[in-house]
C-alpha positions in Angstrom: 0.0 0.0 0.0 2.8 2.4 1.0 4.6 1.7 -2.3 1.5 2.3 -4.2 0.9 5.6 -2.5 4.5 6.6 -3.0 4.4 5.8 -6.7 1.2 7.7 -7.1 2.8 10.7 -5.3 5.9 10.6 -7.5 3.8 10.4 -10.7 1.7 13.4 -9.6 4.8 15.4 -8.6 6.4 14.6 -12.0 3.2 15.6 -13.8 3.0 18.9 -11.8 6.7 19.7 -12.6 6.1 19.0 -16.3 3.0 21.2 -16.2 4.9 24.1 -14.5 7.8 23.8 -16.9 5.7 23.7 -20.0 3.5 26.5 -18.7 6.6 28.7 -18.4 8.0 27.7 -21.7 4.8 27.7 -23.8 2.8 30.3 -21.9 5.5 32.8 -21.1 8.9 32.4 -22.8 7.6 31.4 -26.2 5.0 34.2 -26.5 7.6 36.8 -25.3 10.1 35.5 -27.9 7.6 35.6 -30.7 6.3 39.0 -29.7 9.9 40.4 -29.5 10.9 39.0 -32.9 7.7 40.4 -34.5 8.3 43.8 -33.0 11.8 43.9 -34.3 11.3 42.3 -37.7 7.9 43.8 -38.7 6.5 46.1 -36.1 3.8 47.6 -38.3 2.2 44.2 -39.1 2.6 43.0 -35.5 0.7 46.0 -34.2 -2.3 45.5 -36.5 -1.1 47.3 -39.7 -2.0 50.6 -38.3 -2.3 53.5 -40.7 -1.2 57.1 -39.7 -2.3 60.4 -41.2 -1.1 63.7 -39.9 0.7 61.9 -37.2 -2.5 60.2 -35.9 -3.7 56.6 -36.2 -6.7 56.6 -38.4 -7.3 52.9 -39.0 -5.9 49.7 -40.1 -4.9 48.5 -43.6 -6.8 45.2 -42.8 -10.1 46.5 -41.5 -12.6 48.5 -43.5 -14.5 51.5 -42.1 -17.3 53.8 -43.1 -17.1 57.4 -44.3 -20.4 58.9 -43.1 -22.0 62.2 -42.2 -22.9 62.8 -38.6 -26.0 60.9 -37.6 -29.1 63.2 -37.7 -32.1 63.0 -35.4 -34.5 60.2 -36.4 -31.9 58.4 -38.5 -31.1 54.8 -37.7 -28.0 54.8 -39.9 -25.9 57.8 -41.1 -25.8 58.9 -44.7 -22.5 58.4 -46.6 -20.2 61.5 -46.9 -20.0 61.6 -50.6 -16.8 63.7 -50.8 -15.0 60.4 -49.9 -14.6 57.2 -51.7 -17.0 54.7 -50.2 -16.3 51.1 -49.3 -18.4 48.1 -50.2 -21.5 47.4 -48.1 -20.7 45.7 -44.7 -22.7 42.5 -44.7 -26.0 43.7 -46.2 -28.0 46.9 -46.1 -31.0 45.8 -44.1 -31.6 46.2 -40.4 -31.4 42.4 -39.9 -28.0 42.1 -41.5 -25.0 40.8 -39.5 -23.0 44.0 -39.6 -23.9 47.3 -41.2 -21.2 49.6 -39.9 -17.9 47.7 -40.1 -18.0 46.9 -36.4 -15.1 44.6 -35.7 -17.1 42.9 -32.9 -19.3 41.3 -35.6 -17.6 39.6 -38.5 -19.3 37.2 -40.9 -21.5 36.8 -43.9 -25.2 37.2 -44.1 -25.5 33.6 -45.1 -28.4 34.4 -47.4 -28.7 32.5 -50.7 -28.7 34.2 -54.1 -32.4 33.9 -54.5 -33.2 35.2 -51.0 -35.8 38.0 -51.3 -34.2 40.2 -48.6 -30.8 39.9 -50.3 -32.3 40.7 -53.7 -34.0 43.8 -52.3 -30.8 45.0 -50.6 -28.8 44.6 -53.8 -31.4 46.4 -55.9 -31.6 49.3 -53.4 -27.8 49.5 -53.1 -27.5 49.5 -56.9 -30.1 52.3 -57.2 -28.2 54.3 -54.5 -24.9 53.8 -56.2 -26.3 55.1 -59.5 -27.9 58.1 -57.8 -25.0 59.1 -55.7 -22.4 58.8 -58.4 -24.4 60.4 -61.2 -23.3 64.1 -61.4 -23.8 66.9 -63.9 -22.5 65.8 -67.2 -22.0 62.2 -66.1 -24.7 59.6 -65.6 -23.8 56.2 -64.2 -25.1 53.3 -66.3 -26.6 50.6 -64.0 -24.8 48.0 -66.0 -21.5 49.5 -65.0 -22.1 49.0 -61.3 -19.7 46.2 -60.2 -20.7 43.4 -57.8 -18.6 44.7 -54.9 -20.5 48.0 -54.9 -23.7 46.2 -53.9 -22.5 43.2 -51.9 -20.5 42.7 -48.8 -17.4 40.5 -48.4 -17.4 37.2 -46.6 -16.1 38.9 -43.4 -18.0 42.1 -43.8 -14.8 43.9 -43.0 -13.0 44.0 -46.3 -10.9 47.2 -46.6 -10.6 47.0 -50.4 -12.8 47.7 -53.3 -12.3 46.8 -57.0 -10.6 49.3 -59.3 -13.9 49.3 -61.2 -15.9 50.5 -58.2 -13.2 53.1 -57.4 -13.3 54.5 -61.0 -17.1 54.6 -60.9 -16.8 57.0 -58.0 -14.3 59.3 -59.6 -16.7 61.9 -61.1 -18.6 62.3 -57.9 -15.4 62.6 -55.7 -14.0 65.1 -58.2 -17.1 67.3 -58.1 -17.4 67.2 -54.3 -13.8 68.2 -53.8 -13.5 70.7 -56.6 -10.9 68.6 -58.4 -10.5 67.5 -62.0 -11.6 64.1 -63.1 -8.1 63.5 -64.4 -6.6 64.2 -60.9 -8.9 61.8 -59.1 -8.6 59.2 -61.8 -4.8 59.3 -61.5 -5.2 59.0 -57.7 -7.1 55.7 -58.1 -4.5 54.4 -60.6 -1.7 55.2 -58.1 -3.4 53.3 -55.3 -4.5 50.2 -57.3 -2.6 47.1 -56.2 -2.1 44.3 -58.7 -2.6 40.6 -58.1 -0.1 39.2 -55.5 2.8 37.7 -57.4 0.9 38.5 -60.6 -1.7 35.7 -60.3 -3.1 35.5 -56.7 -6.3 37.3 -56.0 -7.7 40.3 -57.9 -6.6 43.9 -58.4 -7.8 46.0 -55.5 -7.8 49.5 -54.0 -7.5 50.1 -50.2 -10.2 52.7 -49.5 -8.5 54.1 -46.4 -5.2 54.7 -48.2 -7.0 56.2 -51.1 -9.0 58.6 -48.9 -5.8 59.7 -47.1 -4.3 60.5 -50.4 -7.4 62.3 -51.4 -7.3 64.4 -48.3 -3.6 65.3 -49.0 -4.6 66.3 -52.6 -7.3 68.6 -51.4 -4.9 70.3 -49.0 -2.6 71.1 -51.9 
């Protein structure tokens, strides 16, 4: 009996020592080492790919955000500030959607099928809004020119990018609102269009935050 108790005690003590050692190595030393290497090798990415403008953090390259007017009395959602390039919808446009304001607390798709009546209504309403908002004097947007990302959200609902087609569709409106020439704004979009990764992965894309920061700089000049 004594031998059995003693053996059990030794096994438990050995297990406890292993637990303590592994906790220190895996729970303390390893995270500190990884964090230290990340801060030295690529601090920007390690800290969330933060973006600065005028010395202040204004967002992340990885998370989309809205560019809206202040919320008015009686409004459930604010209206877009049309002097800025607008992102794609954030998981639907209806009040029952997963995420309508790029809230990082909620990430996910609407999980509605292509023939869902609510989704069809949201897309039609979004398309009509895109045509209306981006049609300015001397330039009317053709509904057939509205790209899919202008009226649908990404799988996460937090995509910070839009397609070059959607960016170019907004050029005339942005130029008019900011008293710039179409050529100036068009060139701005071209300068901030990223090609496919390694030439074949993904699609060409435009980071909306980076584009709007460049737009703000252009309007200052």
